[in-house]
Coordinates of C-alpha atoms in Angstrom, one line a residue:
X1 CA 19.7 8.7 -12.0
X2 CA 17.4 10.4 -9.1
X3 CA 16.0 9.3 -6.1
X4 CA 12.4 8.8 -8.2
X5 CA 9.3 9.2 -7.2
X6 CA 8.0 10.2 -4.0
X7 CA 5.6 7.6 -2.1
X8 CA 2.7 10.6 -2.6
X9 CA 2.2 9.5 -5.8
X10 CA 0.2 6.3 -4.0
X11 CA -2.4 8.7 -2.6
X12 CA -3.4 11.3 -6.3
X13 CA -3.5 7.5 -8.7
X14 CA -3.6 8.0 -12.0
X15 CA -5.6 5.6 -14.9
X16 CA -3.5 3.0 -16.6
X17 CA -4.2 4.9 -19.5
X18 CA -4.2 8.3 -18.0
X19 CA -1.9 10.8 -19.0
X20 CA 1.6 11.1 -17.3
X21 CA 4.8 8.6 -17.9
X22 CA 5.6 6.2 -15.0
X23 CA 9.3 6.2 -15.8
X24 CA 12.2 8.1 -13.8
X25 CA 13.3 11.5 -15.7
X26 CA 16.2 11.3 -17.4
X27 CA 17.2 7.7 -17.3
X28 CA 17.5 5.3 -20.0
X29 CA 15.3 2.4 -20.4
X30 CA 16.8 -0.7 -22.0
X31 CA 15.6 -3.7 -23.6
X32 CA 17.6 -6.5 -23.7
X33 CA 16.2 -10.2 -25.6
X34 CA 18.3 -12.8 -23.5
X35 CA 16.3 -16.0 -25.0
X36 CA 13.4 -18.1 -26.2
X37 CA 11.2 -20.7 -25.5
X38 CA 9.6 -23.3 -27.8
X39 CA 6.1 -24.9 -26.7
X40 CA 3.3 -26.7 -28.5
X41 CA -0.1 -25.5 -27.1
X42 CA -2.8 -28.4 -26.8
X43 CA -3.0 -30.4 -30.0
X44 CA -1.4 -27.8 -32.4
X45 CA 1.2 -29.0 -34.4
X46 CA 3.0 -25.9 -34.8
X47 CA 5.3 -24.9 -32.3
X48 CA 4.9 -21.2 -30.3
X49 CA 8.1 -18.8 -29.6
X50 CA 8.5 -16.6 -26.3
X51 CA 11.0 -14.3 -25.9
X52 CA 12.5 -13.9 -22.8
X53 CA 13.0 -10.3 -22.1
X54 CA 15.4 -8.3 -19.2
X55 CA 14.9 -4.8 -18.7
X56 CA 16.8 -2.3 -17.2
X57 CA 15.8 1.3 -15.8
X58 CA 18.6 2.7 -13.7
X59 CA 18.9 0.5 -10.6
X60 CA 15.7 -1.3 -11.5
X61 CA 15.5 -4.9 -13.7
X62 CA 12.5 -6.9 -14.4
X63 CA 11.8 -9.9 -16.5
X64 CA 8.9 -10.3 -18.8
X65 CA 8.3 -13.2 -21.3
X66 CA 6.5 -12.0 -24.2
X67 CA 5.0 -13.6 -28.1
X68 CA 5.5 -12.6 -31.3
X69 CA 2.3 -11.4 -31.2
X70 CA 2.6 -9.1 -28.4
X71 CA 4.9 -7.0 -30.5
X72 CA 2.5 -7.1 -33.3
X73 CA -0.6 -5.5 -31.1
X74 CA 1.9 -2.8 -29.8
X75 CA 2.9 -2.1 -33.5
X76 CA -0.8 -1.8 -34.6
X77 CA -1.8 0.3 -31.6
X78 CA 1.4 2.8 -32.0
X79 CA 0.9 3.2 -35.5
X80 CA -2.3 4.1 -34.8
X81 CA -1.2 6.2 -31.9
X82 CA 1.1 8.5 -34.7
X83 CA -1.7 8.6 -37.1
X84 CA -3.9 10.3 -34.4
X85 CA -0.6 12.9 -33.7
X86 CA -0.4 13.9 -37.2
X87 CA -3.7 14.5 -38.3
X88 CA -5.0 15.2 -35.1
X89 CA -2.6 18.1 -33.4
X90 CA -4.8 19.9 -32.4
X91 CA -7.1 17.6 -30.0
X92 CA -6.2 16.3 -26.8
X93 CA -3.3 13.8 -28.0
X94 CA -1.2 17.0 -28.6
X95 CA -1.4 17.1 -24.9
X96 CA 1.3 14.5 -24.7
X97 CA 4.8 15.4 -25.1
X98 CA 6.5 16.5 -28.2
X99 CA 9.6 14.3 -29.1
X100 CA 12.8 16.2 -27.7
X101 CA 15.3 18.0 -30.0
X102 CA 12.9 17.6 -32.7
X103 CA 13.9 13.7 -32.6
X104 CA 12.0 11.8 -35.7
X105 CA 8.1 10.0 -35.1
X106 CA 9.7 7.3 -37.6
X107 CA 7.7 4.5 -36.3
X108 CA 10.9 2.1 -36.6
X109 CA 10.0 -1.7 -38.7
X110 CA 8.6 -4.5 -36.9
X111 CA 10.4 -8.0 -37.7
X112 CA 8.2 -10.5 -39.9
X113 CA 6.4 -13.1 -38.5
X114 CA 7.7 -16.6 -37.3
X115 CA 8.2 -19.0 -40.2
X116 CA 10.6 -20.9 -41.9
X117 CA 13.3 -18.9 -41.7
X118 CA 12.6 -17.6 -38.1
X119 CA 12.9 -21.1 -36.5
X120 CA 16.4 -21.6 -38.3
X121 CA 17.8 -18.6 -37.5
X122 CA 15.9 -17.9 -34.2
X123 CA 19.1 -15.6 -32.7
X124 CA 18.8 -12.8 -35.7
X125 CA 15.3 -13.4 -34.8
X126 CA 16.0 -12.0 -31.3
X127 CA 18.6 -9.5 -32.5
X128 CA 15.9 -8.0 -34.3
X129 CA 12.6 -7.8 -31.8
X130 CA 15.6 -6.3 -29.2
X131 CA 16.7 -3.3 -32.0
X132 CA 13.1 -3.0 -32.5
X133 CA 11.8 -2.2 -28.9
X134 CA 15.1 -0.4 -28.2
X135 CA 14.6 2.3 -30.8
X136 CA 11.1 2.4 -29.7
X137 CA 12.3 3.1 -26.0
X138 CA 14.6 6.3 -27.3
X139 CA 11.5 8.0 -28.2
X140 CA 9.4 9.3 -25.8
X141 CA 6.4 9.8 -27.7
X142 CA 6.2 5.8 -28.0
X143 CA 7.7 4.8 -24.8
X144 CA 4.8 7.1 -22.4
X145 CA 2.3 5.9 -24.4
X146 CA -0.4 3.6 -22.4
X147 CA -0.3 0.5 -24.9
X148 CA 3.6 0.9 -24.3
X149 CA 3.6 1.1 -20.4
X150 CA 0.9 -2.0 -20.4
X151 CA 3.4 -3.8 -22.6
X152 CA 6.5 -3.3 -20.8
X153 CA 4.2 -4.4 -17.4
X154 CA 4.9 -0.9 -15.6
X155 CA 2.4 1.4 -13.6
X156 CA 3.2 4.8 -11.5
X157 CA 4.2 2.2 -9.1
X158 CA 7.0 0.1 -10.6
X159 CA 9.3 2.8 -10.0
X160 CA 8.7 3.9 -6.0
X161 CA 12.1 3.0 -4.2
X162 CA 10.6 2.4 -0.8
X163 CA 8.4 0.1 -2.5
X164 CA 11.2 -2.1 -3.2
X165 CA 12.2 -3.9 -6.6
X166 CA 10.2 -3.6 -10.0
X167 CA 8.5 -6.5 -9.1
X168 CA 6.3 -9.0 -11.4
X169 CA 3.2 -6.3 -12.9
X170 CA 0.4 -7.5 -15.3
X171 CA -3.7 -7.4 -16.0
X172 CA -5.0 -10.2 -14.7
X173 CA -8.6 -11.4 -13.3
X174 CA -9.1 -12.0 -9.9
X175 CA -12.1 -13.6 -7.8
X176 CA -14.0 -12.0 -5.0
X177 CA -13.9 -13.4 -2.0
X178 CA -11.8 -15.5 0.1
X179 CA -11.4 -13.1 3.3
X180 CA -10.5 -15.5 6.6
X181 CA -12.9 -12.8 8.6
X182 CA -15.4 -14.8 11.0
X183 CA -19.1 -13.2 11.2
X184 CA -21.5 -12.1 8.7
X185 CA -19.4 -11.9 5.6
X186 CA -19.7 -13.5 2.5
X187 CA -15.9 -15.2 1.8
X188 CA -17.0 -15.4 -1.9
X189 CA -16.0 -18.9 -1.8
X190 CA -19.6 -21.0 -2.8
X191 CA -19.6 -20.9 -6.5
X192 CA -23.1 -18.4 -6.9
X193 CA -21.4 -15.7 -4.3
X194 CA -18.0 -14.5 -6.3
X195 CA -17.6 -12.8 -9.2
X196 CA -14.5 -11.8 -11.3
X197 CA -12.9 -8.4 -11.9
X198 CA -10.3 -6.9 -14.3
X199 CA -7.7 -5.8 -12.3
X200 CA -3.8 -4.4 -12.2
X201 CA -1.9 -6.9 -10.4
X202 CA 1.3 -6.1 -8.5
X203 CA 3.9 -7.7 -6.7
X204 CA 7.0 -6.4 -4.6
X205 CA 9.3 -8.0 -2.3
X206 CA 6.9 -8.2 0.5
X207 CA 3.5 -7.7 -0.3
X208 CA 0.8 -7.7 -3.9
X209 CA -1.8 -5.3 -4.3
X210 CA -4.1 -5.2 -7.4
X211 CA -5.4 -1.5 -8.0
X212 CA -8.7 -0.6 -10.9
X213 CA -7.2 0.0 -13.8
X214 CA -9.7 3.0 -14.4
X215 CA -8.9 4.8 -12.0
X216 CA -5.8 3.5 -10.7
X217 CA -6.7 3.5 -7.0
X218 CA -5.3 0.6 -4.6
X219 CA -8.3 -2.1 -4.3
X220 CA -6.2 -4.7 -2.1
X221 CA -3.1 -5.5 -0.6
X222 CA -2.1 -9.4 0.6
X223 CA 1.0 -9.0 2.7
X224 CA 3.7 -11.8 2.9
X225 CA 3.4 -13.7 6.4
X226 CA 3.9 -17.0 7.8
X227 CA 1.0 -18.6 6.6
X228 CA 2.0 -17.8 2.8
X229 CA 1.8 -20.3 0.2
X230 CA 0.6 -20.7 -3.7
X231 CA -0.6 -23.6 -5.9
X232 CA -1.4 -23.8 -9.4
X233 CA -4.4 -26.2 -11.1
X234 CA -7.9 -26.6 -11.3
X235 CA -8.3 -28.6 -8.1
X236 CA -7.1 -25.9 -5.4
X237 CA -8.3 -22.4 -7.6
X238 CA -11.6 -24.5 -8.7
X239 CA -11.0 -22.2 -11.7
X240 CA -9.1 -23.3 -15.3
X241 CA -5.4 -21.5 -15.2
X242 CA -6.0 -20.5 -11.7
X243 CA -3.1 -19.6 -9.1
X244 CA -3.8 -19.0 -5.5
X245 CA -2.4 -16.7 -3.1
X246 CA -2.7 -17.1 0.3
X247 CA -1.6 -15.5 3.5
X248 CA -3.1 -15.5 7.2
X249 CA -5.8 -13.4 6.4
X250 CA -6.9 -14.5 2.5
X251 CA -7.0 -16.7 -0.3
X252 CA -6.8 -14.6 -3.2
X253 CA -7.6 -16.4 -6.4
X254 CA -6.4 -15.0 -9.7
X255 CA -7.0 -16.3 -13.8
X256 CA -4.6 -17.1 -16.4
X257 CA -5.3 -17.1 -20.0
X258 CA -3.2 -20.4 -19.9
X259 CA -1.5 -23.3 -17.5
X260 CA 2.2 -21.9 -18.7
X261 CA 1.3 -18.3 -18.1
X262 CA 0.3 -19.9 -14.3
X263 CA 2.8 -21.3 -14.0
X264 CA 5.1 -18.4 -14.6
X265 CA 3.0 -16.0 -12.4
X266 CA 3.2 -18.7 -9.7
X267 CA 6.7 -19.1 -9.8
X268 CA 7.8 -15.5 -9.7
X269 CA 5.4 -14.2 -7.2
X270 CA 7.0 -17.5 -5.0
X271 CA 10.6 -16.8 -6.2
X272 CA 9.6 -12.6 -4.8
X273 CA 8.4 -13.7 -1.3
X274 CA 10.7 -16.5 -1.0
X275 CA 14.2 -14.7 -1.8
X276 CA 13.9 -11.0 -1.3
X277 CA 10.9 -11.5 1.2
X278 CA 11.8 -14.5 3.3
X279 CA 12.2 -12.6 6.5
X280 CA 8.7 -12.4 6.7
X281 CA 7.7 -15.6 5.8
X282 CA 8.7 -17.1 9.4
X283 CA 8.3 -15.8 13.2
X284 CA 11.4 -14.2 14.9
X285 CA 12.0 -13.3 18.4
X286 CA 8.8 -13.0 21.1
X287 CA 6.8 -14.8 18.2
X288 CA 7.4 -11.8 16.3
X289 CA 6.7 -11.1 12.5
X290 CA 9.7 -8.8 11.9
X291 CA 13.2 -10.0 11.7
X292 CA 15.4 -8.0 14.1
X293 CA 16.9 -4.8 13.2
X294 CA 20.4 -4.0 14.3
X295 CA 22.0 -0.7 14.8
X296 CA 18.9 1.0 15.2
X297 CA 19.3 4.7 17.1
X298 CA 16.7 4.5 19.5
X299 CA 15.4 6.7 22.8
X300 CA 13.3 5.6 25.4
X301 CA 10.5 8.3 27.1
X302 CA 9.6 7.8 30.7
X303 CA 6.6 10.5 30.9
X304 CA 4.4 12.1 29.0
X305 CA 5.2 15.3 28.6
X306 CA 8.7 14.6 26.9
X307 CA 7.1 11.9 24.5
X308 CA 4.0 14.6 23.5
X309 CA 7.4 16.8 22.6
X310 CA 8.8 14.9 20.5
X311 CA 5.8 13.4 18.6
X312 CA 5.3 17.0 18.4
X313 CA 8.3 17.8 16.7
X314 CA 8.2 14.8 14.5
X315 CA 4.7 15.6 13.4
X316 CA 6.6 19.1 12.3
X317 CA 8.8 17.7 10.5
X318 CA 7.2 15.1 8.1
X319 CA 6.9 16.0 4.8
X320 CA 4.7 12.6 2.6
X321 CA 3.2 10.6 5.4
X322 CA 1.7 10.8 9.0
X323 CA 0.2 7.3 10.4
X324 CA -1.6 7.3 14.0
X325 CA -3.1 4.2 15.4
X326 CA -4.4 5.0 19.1
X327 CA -6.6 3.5 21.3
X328 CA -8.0 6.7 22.4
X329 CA -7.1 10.4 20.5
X330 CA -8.5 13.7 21.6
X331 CA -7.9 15.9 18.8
X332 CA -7.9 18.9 20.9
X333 CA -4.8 17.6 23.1
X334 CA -1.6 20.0 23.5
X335 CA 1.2 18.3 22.8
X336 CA 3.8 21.1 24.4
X337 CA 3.0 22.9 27.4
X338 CA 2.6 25.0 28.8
X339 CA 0.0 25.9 26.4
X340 CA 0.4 30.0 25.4
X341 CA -0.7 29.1 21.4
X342 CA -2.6 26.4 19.9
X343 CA 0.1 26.0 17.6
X344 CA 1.0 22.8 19.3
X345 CA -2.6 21.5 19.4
X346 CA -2.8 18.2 17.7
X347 CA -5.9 18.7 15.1
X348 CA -4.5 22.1 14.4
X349 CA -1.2 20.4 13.7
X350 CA -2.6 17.8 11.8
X351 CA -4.6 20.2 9.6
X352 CA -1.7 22.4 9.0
X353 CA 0.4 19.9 7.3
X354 CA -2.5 18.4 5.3
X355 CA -2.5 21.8 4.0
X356 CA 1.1 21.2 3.1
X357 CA 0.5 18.4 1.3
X358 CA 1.0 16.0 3.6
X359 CA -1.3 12.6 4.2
X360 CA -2.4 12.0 7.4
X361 CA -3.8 8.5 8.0
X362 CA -5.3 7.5 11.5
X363 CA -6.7 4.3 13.0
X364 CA -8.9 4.2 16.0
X365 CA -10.8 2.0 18.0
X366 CA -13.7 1.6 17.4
X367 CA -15.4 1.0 20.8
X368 CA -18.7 -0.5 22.1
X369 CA -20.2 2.9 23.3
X370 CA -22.2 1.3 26.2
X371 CA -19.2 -0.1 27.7
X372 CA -16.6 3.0 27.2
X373 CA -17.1 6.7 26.3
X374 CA -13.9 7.4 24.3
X375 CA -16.2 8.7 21.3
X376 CA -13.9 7.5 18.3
X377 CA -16.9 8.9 16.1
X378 CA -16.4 12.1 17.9
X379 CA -12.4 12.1 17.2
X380 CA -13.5 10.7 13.3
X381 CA -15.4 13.1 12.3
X382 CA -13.1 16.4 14.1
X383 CA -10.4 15.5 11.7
X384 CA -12.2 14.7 9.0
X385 CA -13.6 18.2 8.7
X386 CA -10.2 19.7 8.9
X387 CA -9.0 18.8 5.5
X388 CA -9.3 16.1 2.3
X389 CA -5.9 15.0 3.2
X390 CA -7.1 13.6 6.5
X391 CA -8.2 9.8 6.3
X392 CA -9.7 8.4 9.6
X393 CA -10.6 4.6 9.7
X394 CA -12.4 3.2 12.9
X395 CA -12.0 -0.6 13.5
X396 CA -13.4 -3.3 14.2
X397 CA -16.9 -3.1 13.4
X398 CA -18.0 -5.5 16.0
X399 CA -21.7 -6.2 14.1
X400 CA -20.2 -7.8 10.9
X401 CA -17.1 -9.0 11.8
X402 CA -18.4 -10.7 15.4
X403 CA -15.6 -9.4 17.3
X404 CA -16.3 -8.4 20.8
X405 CA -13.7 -8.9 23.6
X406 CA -11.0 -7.7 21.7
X407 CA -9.6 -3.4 21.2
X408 CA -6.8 -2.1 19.3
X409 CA -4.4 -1.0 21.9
X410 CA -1.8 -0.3 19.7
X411 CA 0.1 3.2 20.1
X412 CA 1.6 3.9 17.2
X413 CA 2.7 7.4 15.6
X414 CA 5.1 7.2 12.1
X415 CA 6.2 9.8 10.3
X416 CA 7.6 9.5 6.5
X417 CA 8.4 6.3 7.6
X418 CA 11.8 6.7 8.8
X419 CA 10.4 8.0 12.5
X420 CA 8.6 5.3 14.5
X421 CA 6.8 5.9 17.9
X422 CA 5.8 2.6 19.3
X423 CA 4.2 0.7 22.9
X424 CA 3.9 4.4 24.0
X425 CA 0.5 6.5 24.5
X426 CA -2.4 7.5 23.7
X427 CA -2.6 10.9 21.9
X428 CA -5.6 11.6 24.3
X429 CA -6.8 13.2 27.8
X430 CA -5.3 12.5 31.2
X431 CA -1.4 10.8 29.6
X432 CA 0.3 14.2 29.6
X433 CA 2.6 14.3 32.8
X434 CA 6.1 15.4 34.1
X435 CA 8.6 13.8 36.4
X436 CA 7.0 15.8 38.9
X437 CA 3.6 13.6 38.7
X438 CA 1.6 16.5 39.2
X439 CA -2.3 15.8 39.7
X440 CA -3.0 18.9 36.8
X441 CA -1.4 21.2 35.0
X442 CA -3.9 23.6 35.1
X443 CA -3.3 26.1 37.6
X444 CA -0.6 28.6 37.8
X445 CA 1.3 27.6 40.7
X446 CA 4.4 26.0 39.9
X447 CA 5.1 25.0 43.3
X448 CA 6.3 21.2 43.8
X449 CA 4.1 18.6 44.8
X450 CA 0.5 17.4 44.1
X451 CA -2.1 20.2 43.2
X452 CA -5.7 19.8 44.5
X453 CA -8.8 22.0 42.7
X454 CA -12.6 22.2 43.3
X455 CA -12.5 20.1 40.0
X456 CA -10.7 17.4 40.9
X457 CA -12.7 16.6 43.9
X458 CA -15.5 17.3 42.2
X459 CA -14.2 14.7 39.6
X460 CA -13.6 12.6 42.2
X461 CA -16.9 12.9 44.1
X462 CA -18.7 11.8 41.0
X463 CA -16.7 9.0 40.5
X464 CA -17.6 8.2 44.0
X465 CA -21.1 8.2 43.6
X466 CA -20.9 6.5 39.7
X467 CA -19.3 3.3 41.5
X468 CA -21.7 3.4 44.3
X469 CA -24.4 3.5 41.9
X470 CA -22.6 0.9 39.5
X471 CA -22.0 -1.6 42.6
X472 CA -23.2 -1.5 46.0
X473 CA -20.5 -1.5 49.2
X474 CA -22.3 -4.6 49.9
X475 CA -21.6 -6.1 46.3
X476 CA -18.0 -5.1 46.8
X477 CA -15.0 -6.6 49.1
X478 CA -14.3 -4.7 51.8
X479 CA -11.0 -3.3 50.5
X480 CA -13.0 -1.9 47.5
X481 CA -16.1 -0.9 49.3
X482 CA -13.9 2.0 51.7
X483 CA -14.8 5.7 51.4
X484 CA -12.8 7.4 48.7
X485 CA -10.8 10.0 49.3
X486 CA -9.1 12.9 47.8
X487 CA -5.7 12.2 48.9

């Protein structure tokens, strides 16, 4: 069946109805009708049929409940899709892929409407919607196409095994608003500050993200925490159909095109986080959000120089993804040295597996530069010149958002997500040391003990003189206002 996808395919998204088939190579899809439902919509005397449907595509399974008329508007727009193939082979719908082995375009017959006969017999009924979409599965020219994919409620994401199960996948509209951020920004919440978007909404076992169906791209993703919960009706969404979605940091509102489609959107994106998400819905250990993880190899670093060497060596190694978050990074630190190459310099690193085709994503503080001269904008914009595969992202921006006393002192390096460095240091100046506890590294003697250079007590000597200037001896106790001294 394959290992599918790669987690790349999250940072090149395609359109929803961009070329390219979401499905894993060379394994079957499967349709199978397992039941129906009989409502009566508002004052309509006629009853409605939906059709529950299970699918199965290797080790994934998803549920979808569909109408009669669903199938109809697939019909129309694949018999419109083979029209365009045949007369039109030359244009860019030959792009897409020929059938395999010469396998027939047949377009295979579509049921006939509910009536009379369909509510007596409503199990030949289903017999015959489930041949129907199976033949139209065996042939690829049907099954990639874009009014297929939307129908079946898959995107280049359904199929991602890190990303978990297949999930609950649709178009839906969803408000603006609703960020729990303090400060200046608008939560969208008044009713002449939101506005509503088409958007590609989908769930996994721990998190949802919507994404622009034009372009595919990622727009949002609500993780599954403690504070997660969801409610249905007019009175909590202030909207007609509306669920709402909410977690520690939002309430996402989305819109239904009725209160039983609602319903069933609220239910499975509950019955998601609930069952195969639970372990994140409560606090664990040290008021911790992850559940514990047993069996998990682990190796502790005491200095510097042996944790620069194996982030090092990680960082060599990775072959999809590369996150940073640091307090402080200095892109032109050495990770190994002594230092006879730059191979082991860390922008030159960095750059040389973005040219490999890896994505490097790094989060830094960003700090209030009167009070501390880290230069994050310095570090940003280093690696951002290196290469299109390099994201940087400074945070917070303490303006909008009102946040002052508070940093990110997270130290956190992961590579393809399988290799965690955590609570270590910062990729910067002034960490890299041996069990030796040399003052620098610097000069050539190897000698033991402490090593003391014109530029040290220079260092020193200004530091001297910046908290002299900063606070006077007579400002400072008397165990602070001494002489310094080089040793």
């Amino acid at each position: 069946a394959g290992e599918g996808p790669p987690r790349a395919r999250l940072y090149a998204p395609l359109p929803l109805r961009g070329p390219g088939a979401p499905f894993l190579p060379g394994v079957p899809l499967t349709a199978r009708v397992e039941g129906t439902e009989r409502y009566t919509a508002g004052s309509k005397v006629r009853t409605n049929t939906v059709y529950s449907l299970r699918l199965t595509h290797g080790e994934f399974t998803w549920t979808m409940k569909k109408k009669f008329k669903h199938f109809q508007e697939l019909h129309r727009d694949l018999m419109r899709h083979k029209i365009l193939m045949t007369f039109l082979p030359l244009s860019r719908f030959a792009l897409q892929s020929p059938p395999a082995g010469g396998a027939s375009l047949e377009l295979p017959s579509l049921p006939h409407g509910s009536g009379d006969e369909g509510a007596r017999r409503p199990s030949s009924k289903q017999k015959q919607l489930e041949s129907y979409l199976n033949a139209l599965l065996e042939i690829n020219l049907y099954r990639d196409y874009h009014a297929m994919t939307e129908f079946l409620d898959v995107s280049q994401l359904s199929f991602i095994p890190d990303l978990g199960p297949k999930g609950l996948e649709g178009m839906i509209l969803k408000r603006s608003g609703g960020h729990r951020i303090p400060g200046l920004n608008c939560t969208g919440r008044h009713q002449f500050c939101y506005r509503w978007s088409k958007r590609w909404l989908v769930v996994k076992d721990s998190f949802l993200l919507y994404l622009k169906p034009e372009s595919g791209a990622i727009s949002f993703v609500l993780l599954f925490d403690p504070g997660f919960s969801i409610q249905v009706g007019q009175k909590p969404t202030e909207t007609k159909y509306g669920v709402q979605v909410n977690n520690t940091c939002r309430s996402l509102i989305l819109k239904c095109s009725s209160y039983r489609q609602a319903c069933w959107w609220a239910q499975e994106i509950s019955d998601l986080a609930e069952n195969k998400g639970r372990d994140f819905l409560r606090l664990h250990r040290h008021q911790g959000f992850a559940p514990v993880r047993t069996e998990t190899p682990a190796r502790w670093f005491v200095n510097g120089a042996g944790y620069f060497a194996a982030v090092a060596d990680a960082l060599l190694m990775a072959k999809e993804e590369i996150f940073i978050a640091d307090w402080w990074l200095s892109p032109e630190i050495y990770l190994k040295r002594p230092a006879q190459t730059d191979d082991w310099r860390l922008d030159l690193l960095l750059k040389r597996k973005a040219e490999e085709g890896v994505h490097v994503c790094v989060l830094l503080f960003k700090e209030v530069e009167l009070a501390l001269g880290i230069n994050s904008d310095y570090s940003k914009r280093a690696l951002l010149l290196l290469h299109p595969n390099i994201k940087v992202m400074r945070h917070p921006d303490h303006v909008s958002s009102t946040v002052v006393l508070w940093a990110h002192h997270e130290k956190l390096v992961v590579v393809d997500q399988s290799v965690a460095f955590l609570g270590g240091l910062d990729l910067a100046y002034g960490r890299w040391d041996t069990h030796q506890y040399r003052i620098t590294d610097l000069d050539g003697d190897d000698s033991p003990g402490p090593k003391v250079t014109h530029s040290l007590i220079s260092l020193v000597a200004a530091a001297r003189s910046f908290l002299l200037l900063a606070c006077p001896p007579a400002c400072l106790p008397a165990s602070r206002a001494a002489p310094l001294s080089v040793l």
